[in-house]
């Protein structure tokens, strides 16, 4: 088929499709939360747990210790970085260290989602000799998840419409509602006009303002909610699974599921009871979703086995408040 709708009933959406969409929205690669690098002594580094995104592909780091490679000849430059290799089916992403007299440029293939190329982001730089490292400096790019939406809004507001948007008859009808120039107030007759002033203006105390946050910015930005649940399945249909209740705000929601017996699709049910169906066709399937919650809402993950047999699906839902 020459053209295909990805988000359509019965069609399959793959991780590459999600990455292309999310990268076009976020348009950044870097750290979303955590992942700080600290020096434990000698050539030992600690990488904190956290989340990041590379070209629209979400990754998670669990806290770990890394031994930095030591120099073989005096003090030289070193770095710790994350490398994504989409052509490496066994190890598509890893944390590595390197050193050189002059560090090479990071490999950042902007077309990697299409050609299976490589993309790197740096976490920190340091100096390294034969026994230890020093001068650790954090260099990881931080992702502003709302920047892509702001860029879209700015582009929309700056768009200039032309005369093709209105016909001559439409313009004529609009002009009929304008005030006649003979009765309009202008610089010549403004001094002859009478103006009525309000005798007083009422005030509103700060305590009477409703809906205001208790802190600026709201203190609960960055709240994290998560839950795991196992679901017994017997037929190829949608099953409700792990769920979390969140207060009003803007969230990044991750849903993942693992089926031992076959492939599985996942999705999320939000405030209006609508299904936001994700990719499928794999034993391990993940789905990232942006949502704005107006009131306390139960976000429910849903799973769909792509086979018919009695089995257990392991599912998890996570929600990170960003605004």
PDB file of C-alpha atoms in Angstrom:
ATOM      1  CA  UNK A   1       0.000   0.000   0.000  1.00  0.00           C
ATOM      2  CA  UNK A   2       1.356   3.429  -0.956  1.00  0.00           C
ATOM      3  CA  UNK A   3      -0.045   5.171   2.148  1.00  0.00           C
ATOM      4  CA  UNK A   4      -1.032   3.821   5.552  1.00  0.00           C
ATOM      5  CA  UNK A   5      -2.817   5.305   8.578  1.00  0.00           C
ATOM      6  CA  UNK A   6      -0.909   4.167  11.667  1.00  0.00           C
ATOM      7  CA  UNK A   7      -3.449   5.086  14.372  1.00  0.00           C
ATOM      8  CA  UNK A   8      -6.407   3.108  12.980  1.00  0.00           C
ATOM      9  CA  UNK A   9      -8.438   0.185  14.287  1.00  0.00           C
ATOM     10  CA  UNK A  10      -6.638  -3.102  13.655  1.00  0.00           C
ATOM     11  CA  UNK A  11      -3.398  -1.500  12.438  1.00  0.00           C
ATOM     12  CA  UNK A  12      -0.052  -1.977  14.161  1.00  0.00           C
ATOM     13  CA  UNK A  13       1.998   0.935  15.502  1.00  0.00           C
ATOM     14  CA  UNK A  14       5.680   0.205  16.113  1.00  0.00           C
ATOM     15  CA  UNK A  15       8.201   1.901  18.451  1.00  0.00           C
ATOM     16  CA  UNK A  16       9.764   3.698  15.470  1.00  0.00           C
ATOM     17  CA  UNK A  17       6.373   5.240  14.652  1.00  0.00           C
ATOM     18  CA  UNK A  18       6.019   6.494  18.234  1.00  0.00           C
ATOM     19  CA  UNK A  19       9.570   7.880  18.186  1.00  0.00           C
ATOM     20  CA  UNK A  20       8.957   9.822  14.965  1.00  0.00           C
ATOM     21  CA  UNK A  21       5.788  11.386  16.429  1.00  0.00           C
ATOM     22  CA  UNK A  22       7.246  12.201  19.877  1.00  0.00           C
ATOM     23  CA  UNK A  23      10.457  13.625  18.400  1.00  0.00           C
ATOM     24  CA  UNK A  24       8.442  15.975  16.193  1.00  0.00           C
ATOM     25  CA  UNK A  25       6.574  17.208  19.317  1.00  0.00           C
ATOM     26  CA  UNK A  26       9.431  17.378  21.841  1.00  0.00           C
ATOM     27  CA  UNK A  27      12.194  18.207  19.313  1.00  0.00           C
ATOM     28  CA  UNK A  28      14.866  17.687  21.993  1.00  0.00           C
ATOM     29  CA  UNK A  29      17.133  14.944  23.334  1.00  0.00           C
ATOM     30  CA  UNK A  30      18.354  14.896  26.928  1.00  0.00           C
ATOM     31  CA  UNK A  31      17.412  14.290  30.564  1.00  0.00           C
ATOM     32  CA  UNK A  32      13.827  14.641  31.809  1.00  0.00           C
ATOM     33  CA  UNK A  33      14.434  13.812  35.493  1.00  0.00           C
ATOM     34  CA  UNK A  34      17.372  12.626  37.631  1.00  0.00           C
ATOM     35  CA  UNK A  35      20.375  10.809  36.045  1.00  0.00           C
ATOM     36  CA  UNK A  36      22.910  12.960  37.971  1.00  0.00           C
ATOM     37  CA  UNK A  37      26.567  11.831  37.895  1.00  0.00           C
ATOM     38  CA  UNK A  38      28.654  12.022  41.104  1.00  0.00           C
ATOM     39  CA  UNK A  39      32.294  11.113  41.883  1.00  0.00           C
ATOM     40  CA  UNK A  40      32.694   8.379  44.504  1.00  0.00           C
ATOM     41  CA  UNK A  41      36.493   8.484  44.532  1.00  0.00           C
ATOM     42  CA  UNK A  42      39.358   7.170  42.375  1.00  0.00           C
ATOM     43  CA  UNK A  43      37.833   6.319  38.974  1.00  0.00           C
ATOM     44  CA  UNK A  44      34.413   5.418  40.380  1.00  0.00           C
ATOM     45  CA  UNK A  45      31.271   7.259  39.203  1.00  0.00           C
ATOM     46  CA  UNK A  46      27.668   6.964  40.379  1.00  0.00           C
ATOM     47  CA  UNK A  47      24.769   7.558  37.984  1.00  0.00           C
ATOM     48  CA  UNK A  48      21.444   8.289  39.706  1.00  0.00           C
ATOM     49  CA  UNK A  49      18.159   6.808  38.545  1.00  0.00           C
ATOM     50  CA  UNK A  50      15.985   8.882  36.238  1.00  0.00           C
ATOM     51  CA  UNK A  51      14.436   9.335  32.828  1.00  0.00           C
ATOM     52  CA  UNK A  52      15.491  10.841  29.533  1.00  0.00           C
ATOM     53  CA  UNK A  53      14.577  10.897  25.865  1.00  0.00           C
ATOM     54  CA  UNK A  54      16.664  10.485  22.705  1.00  0.00           C
ATOM     55  CA  UNK A  55      15.033  11.372  19.381  1.00  0.00           C
ATOM     56  CA  UNK A  56      11.555  10.693  20.793  1.00  0.00           C
ATOM     57  CA  UNK A  57      12.574   7.394  22.464  1.00  0.00           C
ATOM     58  CA  UNK A  58      12.122   7.345  26.245  1.00  0.00           C
ATOM     59  CA  UNK A  59      14.803   5.642  28.368  1.00  0.00           C
ATOM     60  CA  UNK A  60      15.069   4.882  32.087  1.00  0.00           C
ATOM     61  CA  UNK A  61      18.271   4.648  34.143  1.00  0.00           C
ATOM     62  CA  UNK A  62      18.402   2.680  37.370  1.00  0.00           C
ATOM     63  CA  UNK A  63      21.004   3.822  39.904  1.00  0.00           C
ATOM     64  CA  UNK A  64      24.366   2.236  39.107  1.00  0.00           C
ATOM     65  CA  UNK A  65      28.124   2.494  39.601  1.00  0.00           C
ATOM     66  CA  UNK A  66      30.452   3.006  36.606  1.00  0.00           C
ATOM     67  CA  UNK A  67      34.226   2.521  36.487  1.00  0.00           C
ATOM     68  CA  UNK A  68      35.712   5.221  34.256  1.00  0.00           C
ATOM     69  CA  UNK A  69      38.474   4.057  31.922  1.00  0.00           C
ATOM     70  CA  UNK A  70      41.885   5.220  33.203  1.00  0.00           C
ATOM     71  CA  UNK A  71      44.423   7.068  31.092  1.00  0.00           C
ATOM     72  CA  UNK A  72      47.521   5.214  29.994  1.00  0.00           C
ATOM     73  CA  UNK A  73      49.726   8.301  29.658  1.00  0.00           C
ATOM     74  CA  UNK A  74      49.187  11.318  31.933  1.00  0.00           C
ATOM     75  CA  UNK A  75      46.145  13.513  32.493  1.00  0.00           C
ATOM     76  CA  UNK A  76      43.740  13.780  29.555  1.00  0.00           C
ATOM     77  CA  UNK A  77      40.062  14.555  28.938  1.00  0.00           C
ATOM     78  CA  UNK A  78      37.333  12.052  29.746  1.00  0.00           C
ATOM     79  CA  UNK A  79      33.547  11.826  29.515  1.00  0.00           C
ATOM     80  CA  UNK A  80      30.599   9.614  30.425  1.00  0.00           C
ATOM     81  CA  UNK A  81      27.829   9.416  27.848  1.00  0.00           C
ATOM     82  CA  UNK A  82      24.715   7.543  26.731  1.00  0.00           C
ATOM     83  CA  UNK A  83      24.905   5.887  23.326  1.00  0.00           C
ATOM     84  CA  UNK A  84      21.821   4.683  21.433  1.00  0.00           C
ATOM     85  CA  UNK A  85      22.501   2.198  18.612  1.00  0.00           C
ATOM     86  CA  UNK A  86      19.225   1.296  16.919  1.00  0.00           C
ATOM     87  CA  UNK A  87      20.912  -1.292  14.708  1.00  0.00           C
ATOM     88  CA  UNK A  88      22.126  -3.213  17.803  1.00  0.00           C
ATOM     89  CA  UNK A  89      19.230  -5.535  18.662  1.00  0.00           C
ATOM     90  CA  UNK A  90      21.006  -6.986  21.722  1.00  0.00           C
ATOM     91  CA  UNK A  91      22.117  -3.700  23.312  1.00  0.00           C
ATOM     92  CA  UNK A  92      20.341  -0.720  21.714  1.00  0.00           C
ATOM     93  CA  UNK A  93      21.361   1.717  24.503  1.00  0.00           C
ATOM     94  CA  UNK A  94      24.239   1.800  27.016  1.00  0.00           C
ATOM     95  CA  UNK A  95      26.249   4.077  29.321  1.00  0.00           C
ATOM     96  CA  UNK A  96      29.947   4.240  28.406  1.00  0.00           C
ATOM     97  CA  UNK A  97      33.073   6.220  29.324  1.00  0.00           C
ATOM     98  CA  UNK A  98      35.892   7.334  27.033  1.00  0.00           C
ATOM     99  CA  UNK A  99      39.045   9.442  27.127  1.00  0.00           C
ATOM    100  CA  UNK A 100      41.268  11.217  24.606  1.00  0.00           C
ATOM    101  CA  UNK A 101      43.741  14.073  24.335  1.00  0.00           C
ATOM    102  CA  UNK A 102      40.830  15.896  22.681  1.00  0.00           C
ATOM    103  CA  UNK A 103      37.371  14.382  22.972  1.00  0.00           C
ATOM    104  CA  UNK A 104      35.711  13.699  19.599  1.00  0.00           C
ATOM    105  CA  UNK A 105      32.342  15.156  18.651  1.00  0.00           C
ATOM    106  CA  UNK A 106      29.331  13.209  19.856  1.00  0.00           C
ATOM    107  CA  UNK A 107      27.730  11.006  17.207  1.00  0.00           C
ATOM    108  CA  UNK A 108      24.249  12.460  16.639  1.00  0.00           C
ATOM    109  CA  UNK A 109      22.481  11.103  13.584  1.00  0.00           C
ATOM    110  CA  UNK A 110      19.347  13.250  13.277  1.00  0.00           C
ATOM    111  CA  UNK A 111      17.847  10.651  10.889  1.00  0.00           C
ATOM    112  CA  UNK A 112      18.454   7.676  13.194  1.00  0.00           C
ATOM    113  CA  UNK A 113      14.725   6.913  13.575  1.00  0.00           C
ATOM    114  CA  UNK A 114      14.571   6.312   9.836  1.00  0.00           C
ATOM    115  CA  UNK A 115      17.918   4.657   9.072  1.00  0.00           C
ATOM    116  CA  UNK A 116      18.703   2.820  12.340  1.00  0.00           C
ATOM    117  CA  UNK A 117      21.693   5.070  13.057  1.00  0.00           C
ATOM    118  CA  UNK A 118      23.367   6.131  16.304  1.00  0.00           C
ATOM    119  CA  UNK A 119      22.790   9.059  18.664  1.00  0.00           C
ATOM    120  CA  UNK A 120      24.774  10.084  21.771  1.00  0.00           C
ATOM    121  CA  UNK A 121      24.178  12.525  24.628  1.00  0.00           C
ATOM    122  CA  UNK A 122      26.817  13.474  27.174  1.00  0.00           C
ATOM    123  CA  UNK A 123      26.217  13.203  30.928  1.00  0.00           C
ATOM    124  CA  UNK A 124      29.469  14.700  32.265  1.00  0.00           C
ATOM    125  CA  UNK A 125      33.116  15.537  31.503  1.00  0.00           C
ATOM    126  CA  UNK A 126      36.199  15.177  33.716  1.00  0.00           C
ATOM    127  CA  UNK A 127      39.994  14.891  33.732  1.00  0.00           C
ATOM    128  CA  UNK A 128      41.500  11.399  34.077  1.00  0.00           C
ATOM    129  CA  UNK A 129      44.998  10.060  34.715  1.00  0.00           C
ATOM    130  CA  UNK A 130      46.449   6.618  35.460  1.00  0.00           C
ATOM    131  CA  UNK A 131      44.859   6.329  38.928  1.00  0.00           C
ATOM    132  CA  UNK A 132      41.874   8.678  39.337  1.00  0.00           C
ATOM    133  CA  UNK A 133      39.588  11.265  37.792  1.00  0.00           C
ATOM    134  CA  UNK A 134      38.981  14.874  38.890  1.00  0.00           C
ATOM    135  CA  UNK A 135      37.098  18.019  37.927  1.00  0.00           C
ATOM    136  CA  UNK A 136      33.768  16.300  37.261  1.00  0.00           C
ATOM    137  CA  UNK A 137      31.386  18.681  35.456  1.00  0.00           C
ATOM    138  CA  UNK A 138      27.763  17.884  34.589  1.00  0.00           C
ATOM    139  CA  UNK A 139      27.043  18.555  30.894  1.00  0.00           C
ATOM    140  CA  UNK A 140      23.813  16.630  30.307  1.00  0.00           C
ATOM    141  CA  UNK A 141      21.205  18.548  28.260  1.00  0.00           C
ATOM    142  CA  UNK A 142      17.919  19.031  30.123  1.00  0.00           C
ATOM    143  CA  UNK A 143      14.631  18.522  28.276  1.00  0.00           C
ATOM    144  CA  UNK A 144      11.857  21.105  28.546  1.00  0.00           C
ATOM    145  CA  UNK A 145       8.907  18.888  27.602  1.00  0.00           C
ATOM    146  CA  UNK A 146       6.675  21.921  26.993  1.00  0.00           C
ATOM    147  CA  UNK A 147       9.120  23.703  24.661  1.00  0.00           C
ATOM    148  CA  UNK A 148       7.869  21.873  21.592  1.00  0.00           C
ATOM    149  CA  UNK A 149       4.317  22.985  22.326  1.00  0.00           C
ATOM    150  CA  UNK A 150       5.530  26.559  22.871  1.00  0.00           C
ATOM    151  CA  UNK A 151       7.356  26.473  19.510  1.00  0.00           C
ATOM    152  CA  UNK A 152       4.169  25.301  17.795  1.00  0.00           C
ATOM    153  CA  UNK A 153       2.149  28.077  19.469  1.00  0.00           C
ATOM    154  CA  UNK A 154       4.704  30.707  18.444  1.00  0.00           C
ATOM    155  CA  UNK A 155       4.694  29.481  14.849  1.00  0.00           C
ATOM    156  CA  UNK A 156       0.891  29.559  14.773  1.00  0.00           C
ATOM    157  CA  UNK A 157       0.698  33.080  16.190  1.00  0.00           C
ATOM    158  CA  UNK A 158       3.244  34.418  13.682  1.00  0.00           C
ATOM    159  CA  UNK A 159       1.461  32.910  10.678  1.00  0.00           C
ATOM    160  CA  UNK A 160       0.262  35.614   8.254  1.00  0.00           C
ATOM    161  CA  UNK A 161      -3.060  34.981   6.512  1.00  0.00           C
ATOM    162  CA  UNK A 162      -3.704  36.406   3.034  1.00  0.00           C
ATOM    163  CA  UNK A 163      -6.813  37.614   1.157  1.00  0.00           C
ATOM    164  CA  UNK A 164      -7.772  34.087   0.117  1.00  0.00           C
ATOM    165  CA  UNK A 165      -9.416  33.591   3.493  1.00  0.00           C
ATOM    166  CA  UNK A 166     -12.320  35.996   2.726  1.00  0.00           C
ATOM    167  CA  UNK A 167     -14.381  36.637  -0.386  1.00  0.00           C
ATOM    168  CA  UNK A 168     -15.297  40.162  -1.452  1.00  0.00           C
ATOM    169  CA  UNK A 169     -18.916  39.626  -0.366  1.00  0.00           C
ATOM    170  CA  UNK A 170     -17.773  38.498   3.093  1.00  0.00           C
ATOM    171  CA  UNK A 171     -15.587  41.588   3.511  1.00  0.00           C
ATOM    172  CA  UNK A 172     -18.458  43.854   2.418  1.00  0.00           C
ATOM    173  CA  UNK A 173     -20.791  42.331   4.988  1.00  0.00           C
ATOM    174  CA  UNK A 174     -18.188  42.735   7.727  1.00  0.00           C
ATOM    175  CA  UNK A 175     -17.635  46.403   6.863  1.00  0.00           C
ATOM    176  CA  UNK A 176     -21.364  47.113   7.178  1.00  0.00           C
ATOM    177  CA  UNK A 177     -21.122  46.630  10.946  1.00  0.00           C
ATOM    178  CA  UNK A 178     -18.423  49.308  11.333  1.00  0.00           C
ATOM    179  CA  UNK A 179     -19.315  52.687  12.821  1.00  0.00           C
ATOM    180  CA  UNK A 180     -19.747  55.510  10.292  1.00  0.00           C
ATOM    181  CA  UNK A 181     -16.755  57.853  10.207  1.00  0.00           C
ATOM    182  CA  UNK A 182     -19.030  60.899  10.687  1.00  0.00           C
ATOM    183  CA  UNK A 183     -20.071  59.750  14.168  1.00  0.00           C
ATOM    184  CA  UNK A 184     -16.775  58.234  15.278  1.00  0.00           C
ATOM    185  CA  UNK A 185     -14.663  59.801  18.026  1.00  0.00           C
ATOM    186  CA  UNK A 186     -11.345  61.081  16.678  1.00  0.00           C
ATOM    187  CA  UNK A 187      -8.568  63.545  17.593  1.00  0.00           C
ATOM    188  CA  UNK A 188     -10.624  66.457  16.280  1.00  0.00           C
ATOM    189  CA  UNK A 189     -13.757  65.944  18.377  1.00  0.00           C
ATOM    190  CA  UNK A 190     -12.535  64.057  21.417  1.00  0.00           C
ATOM    191  CA  UNK A 191     -12.514  67.272  23.462  1.00  0.00           C
ATOM    192  CA  UNK A 192     -16.241  67.705  22.877  1.00  0.00           C
ATOM    193  CA  UNK A 193     -17.144  64.306  24.318  1.00  0.00           C
ATOM    194  CA  UNK A 194     -18.584  63.787  27.791  1.00  0.00           C
ATOM    195  CA  UNK A 195     -17.210  60.953  29.893  1.00  0.00           C
ATOM    196  CA  UNK A 196     -18.798  59.300  32.922  1.00  0.00           C
ATOM    197  CA  UNK A 197     -16.407  58.204  35.640  1.00  0.00           C
ATOM    198  CA  UNK A 198     -16.993  55.483  38.224  1.00  0.00           C
ATOM    199  CA  UNK A 199     -17.370  56.974  41.685  1.00  0.00           C
ATOM    200  CA  UNK A 200     -15.496  54.070  43.208  1.00  0.00           C
ATOM    201  CA  UNK A 201     -13.956  50.730  42.346  1.00  0.00           C
ATOM    202  CA  UNK A 202     -14.254  47.684  44.553  1.00  0.00           C
ATOM    203  CA  UNK A 203     -11.226  45.629  45.510  1.00  0.00           C
ATOM    204  CA  UNK A 204     -10.759  41.892  45.972  1.00  0.00           C
ATOM    205  CA  UNK A 205      -8.647  40.612  48.850  1.00  0.00           C
ATOM    206  CA  UNK A 206      -6.062  37.902  48.182  1.00  0.00           C
ATOM    207  CA  UNK A 207      -7.963  35.518  50.448  1.00  0.00           C
ATOM    208  CA  UNK A 208     -11.086  35.837  48.258  1.00  0.00           C
ATOM    209  CA  UNK A 209      -9.249  34.742  45.086  1.00  0.00           C
ATOM    210  CA  UNK A 210     -10.236  31.131  44.299  1.00  0.00           C
ATOM    211  CA  UNK A 211      -8.336  28.507  42.351  1.00  0.00           C
ATOM    212  CA  UNK A 212      -4.885  29.959  43.061  1.00  0.00           C
ATOM    213  CA  UNK A 213      -1.955  27.541  43.739  1.00  0.00           C
ATOM    214  CA  UNK A 214      -0.567  27.381  47.255  1.00  0.00           C
ATOM    215  CA  UNK A 215       2.991  27.941  45.993  1.00  0.00           C
ATOM    216  CA  UNK A 216       4.581  29.529  42.902  1.00  0.00           C
ATOM    217  CA  UNK A 217       5.277  27.509  40.896  1.00  0.00           C
ATOM    218  CA  UNK A 218       2.985  24.793  42.402  1.00  0.00           C
ATOM    219  CA  UNK A 219       5.067  22.781  44.847  1.00  0.00           C
ATOM    220  CA  UNK A 220       3.811  19.397  43.627  1.00  0.00           C
ATOM    221  CA  UNK A 221       5.271  19.720  40.114  1.00  0.00           C
ATOM    222  CA  UNK A 222       7.423  16.621  39.643  1.00  0.00           C
ATOM    223  CA  UNK A 223       5.144  14.289  41.638  1.00  0.00           C
ATOM    224  CA  UNK A 224       5.504  10.676  40.541  1.00  0.00           C
ATOM    225  CA  UNK A 225       2.846   7.947  40.654  1.00  0.00           C
ATOM    226  CA  UNK A 226       3.342   4.293  39.720  1.00  0.00           C
ATOM    227  CA  UNK A 227       1.698   0.888  40.101  1.00  0.00           C
ATOM    228  CA  UNK A 228       2.296  -2.630  38.771  1.00  0.00           C
ATOM    229  CA  UNK A 229      -0.298  -5.393  38.318  1.00  0.00           C
ATOM    230  CA  UNK A 230      -0.522  -8.882  36.833  1.00  0.00           C
ATOM    231  CA  UNK A 231      -3.550  -9.683  34.652  1.00  0.00           C
ATOM    232  CA  UNK A 232      -4.809 -13.197  33.832  1.00  0.00           C
ATOM    233  CA  UNK A 233      -6.041 -13.336  30.227  1.00  0.00           C
ATOM    234  CA  UNK A 234      -7.880 -16.025  28.259  1.00  0.00           C
ATOM    235  CA  UNK A 235      -9.173 -14.307  25.105  1.00  0.00           C
ATOM    236  CA  UNK A 236      -7.950 -11.657  22.651  1.00  0.00           C
ATOM    237  CA  UNK A 237      -9.741  -8.606  24.074  1.00  0.00           C
ATOM    238  CA  UNK A 238      -8.944  -5.499  26.162  1.00  0.00           C
ATOM    239  CA  UNK A 239      -8.342  -6.009  29.915  1.00  0.00           C
ATOM    240  CA  UNK A 240      -8.053  -3.251  32.521  1.00  0.00           C
ATOM    241  CA  UNK A 241      -4.858  -3.424  34.546  1.00  0.00           C
ATOM    242  CA  UNK A 242      -2.690  -1.235  36.777  1.00  0.00           C
ATOM    243  CA  UNK A 243      -4.108   2.191  37.641  1.00  0.00           C
ATOM    244  CA  UNK A 244      -3.113   5.353  39.536  1.00  0.00           C
ATOM    245  CA  UNK A 245      -5.232   8.284  40.742  1.00  0.00           C
ATOM    246  CA  UNK A 246      -3.671  11.708  40.055  1.00  0.00           C
ATOM    247  CA  UNK A 247      -4.701  15.292  40.955  1.00  0.00           C
ATOM    248  CA  UNK A 248      -5.162  18.060  38.342  1.00  0.00           C
ATOM    249  CA  UNK A 249      -2.086  18.868  36.245  1.00  0.00           C
ATOM    250  CA  UNK A 250      -0.179  18.007  33.071  1.00  0.00           C
ATOM    251  CA  UNK A 251       1.426  14.550  33.038  1.00  0.00           C
ATOM    252  CA  UNK A 252       3.714  12.289  31.054  1.00  0.00           C
ATOM    253  CA  UNK A 253       2.236   8.794  31.410  1.00  0.00           C
ATOM    254  CA  UNK A 254       4.145   5.583  30.600  1.00  0.00           C
ATOM    255  CA  UNK A 255       2.373   2.245  30.196  1.00  0.00           C
ATOM    256  CA  UNK A 256       4.262  -1.011  29.660  1.00  0.00           C
ATOM    257  CA  UNK A 257       3.288  -4.670  29.462  1.00  0.00           C
ATOM    258  CA  UNK A 258       5.080  -8.005  29.084  1.00  0.00           C
ATOM    259  CA  UNK A 259       3.481 -11.247  27.867  1.00  0.00           C
ATOM    260  CA  UNK A 260       5.416 -14.499  28.193  1.00  0.00           C
ATOM    261  CA  UNK A 261       3.219 -16.405  25.754  1.00  0.00           C
ATOM    262  CA  UNK A 262       3.087 -13.932  22.880  1.00  0.00           C
ATOM    263  CA  UNK A 263       2.820 -10.306  21.828  1.00  0.00           C
ATOM    264  CA  UNK A 264       0.696  -7.679  23.562  1.00  0.00           C
ATOM    265  CA  UNK A 265      -0.703  -4.198  22.922  1.00  0.00           C
ATOM    266  CA  UNK A 266      -1.137  -1.558  25.631  1.00  0.00           C
ATOM    267  CA  UNK A 267      -3.159   1.626  26.085  1.00  0.00           C
ATOM    268  CA  UNK A 268      -4.505   4.068  28.638  1.00  0.00           C
ATOM    269  CA  UNK A 269      -8.028   5.071  29.689  1.00  0.00           C
ATOM    270  CA  UNK A 270      -8.358   8.663  30.924  1.00  0.00           C
ATOM    271  CA  UNK A 271     -10.930  11.105  32.221  1.00  0.00           C
ATOM    272  CA  UNK A 272     -13.573  10.798  29.485  1.00  0.00           C
ATOM    273  CA  UNK A 273     -13.359   7.020  29.207  1.00  0.00           C
ATOM    274  CA  UNK A 274     -11.617   7.192  25.835  1.00  0.00           C
ATOM    275  CA  UNK A 275      -8.996   4.622  24.870  1.00  0.00           C
ATOM    276  CA  UNK A 276      -5.634   5.924  23.714  1.00  0.00           C
ATOM    277  CA  UNK A 277      -4.355   2.788  21.965  1.00  0.00           C
ATOM    278  CA  UNK A 278      -0.608   2.309  21.501  1.00  0.00           C
ATOM    279  CA  UNK A 279       1.840   0.130  19.643  1.00  0.00           C
ATOM    280  CA  UNK A 280       1.817  -3.675  19.694  1.00  0.00           C
ATOM    281  CA  UNK A 281       3.251  -6.805  18.220  1.00  0.00           C
ATOM    282  CA  UNK A 282       5.966  -7.477  20.823  1.00  0.00           C
ATOM    283  CA  UNK A 283       6.363  -9.502  24.014  1.00  0.00           C
ATOM    284  CA  UNK A 284       7.447  -6.263  25.749  1.00  0.00           C
ATOM    285  CA  UNK A 285       5.451  -3.190  24.670  1.00  0.00           C
ATOM    286  CA  UNK A 286       5.773   0.372  25.969  1.00  0.00           C
ATOM    287  CA  UNK A 287       3.624   3.479  25.377  1.00  0.00           C
ATOM    288  CA  UNK A 288       4.222   7.137  26.344  1.00  0.00           C
ATOM    289  CA  UNK A 289       1.306   9.587  26.480  1.00  0.00           C
ATOM    290  CA  UNK A 290       0.872  13.278  27.340  1.00  0.00           C
ATOM    291  CA  UNK A 291      -2.379  14.310  29.093  1.00  0.00           C
ATOM    292  CA  UNK A 292      -3.902  17.255  30.942  1.00  0.00           C
ATOM    293  CA  UNK A 293      -6.038  16.328  33.956  1.00  0.00           C
ATOM    294  CA  UNK A 294      -8.680  18.867  35.054  1.00  0.00           C
ATOM    295  CA  UNK A 295      -9.756  17.058  38.271  1.00  0.00           C
ATOM    296  CA  UNK A 296      -8.739  14.030  40.339  1.00  0.00           C
ATOM    297  CA  UNK A 297      -8.621  11.267  37.723  1.00  0.00           C
ATOM    298  CA  UNK A 298      -8.012   7.516  37.746  1.00  0.00           C
ATOM    299  CA  UNK A 299      -5.587   6.710  34.897  1.00  0.00           C
ATOM    300  CA  UNK A 300      -6.048   3.052  33.965  1.00  0.00           C
ATOM    301  CA  UNK A 301      -3.705   0.969  31.818  1.00  0.00           C
ATOM    302  CA  UNK A 302      -5.273  -1.554  29.454  1.00  0.00           C
ATOM    303  CA  UNK A 303      -3.707  -4.579  27.756  1.00  0.00           C
ATOM    304  CA  UNK A 304      -4.706  -6.653  24.713  1.00  0.00           C
ATOM    305  CA  UNK A 305      -3.079 -10.055  24.046  1.00  0.00           C
ATOM    306  CA  UNK A 306      -2.508 -10.679  20.328  1.00  0.00           C
ATOM    307  CA  UNK A 307      -3.259 -14.380  20.786  1.00  0.00           C
ATOM    308  CA  UNK A 308      -5.857 -16.645  22.402  1.00  0.00           C
ATOM    309  CA  UNK A 309      -4.639 -18.702  25.363  1.00  0.00           C
ATOM    310  CA  UNK A 310      -4.649 -18.677  29.163  1.00  0.00           C
ATOM    311  CA  UNK A 311      -1.684 -16.610  30.312  1.00  0.00           C
ATOM    312  CA  UNK A 312      -0.527 -13.808  32.613  1.00  0.00           C
ATOM    313  CA  UNK A 313       0.393 -10.319  31.400  1.00  0.00           C
ATOM    314  CA  UNK A 314       2.635  -8.204  33.600  1.00  0.00           C
ATOM    315  CA  UNK A 315       1.739  -4.506  33.348  1.00  0.00           C
ATOM    316  CA  UNK A 316       2.873  -1.193  34.893  1.00  0.00           C
ATOM    317  CA  UNK A 317       1.639   2.425  34.722  1.00  0.00           C
ATOM    318  CA  UNK A 318       3.731   5.469  35.706  1.00  0.00           C
ATOM    319  CA  UNK A 319       2.717   9.165  35.729  1.00  0.00           C
ATOM    320  CA  UNK A 320       5.106  12.140  36.141  1.00  0.00           C
ATOM    321  CA  UNK A 321       3.588  15.588  36.740  1.00  0.00           C
ATOM    322  CA  UNK A 322       5.352  18.296  34.696  1.00  0.00           C
ATOM    323  CA  UNK A 323       3.037  21.274  35.247  1.00  0.00           C
TER     324      UNK A 323
END
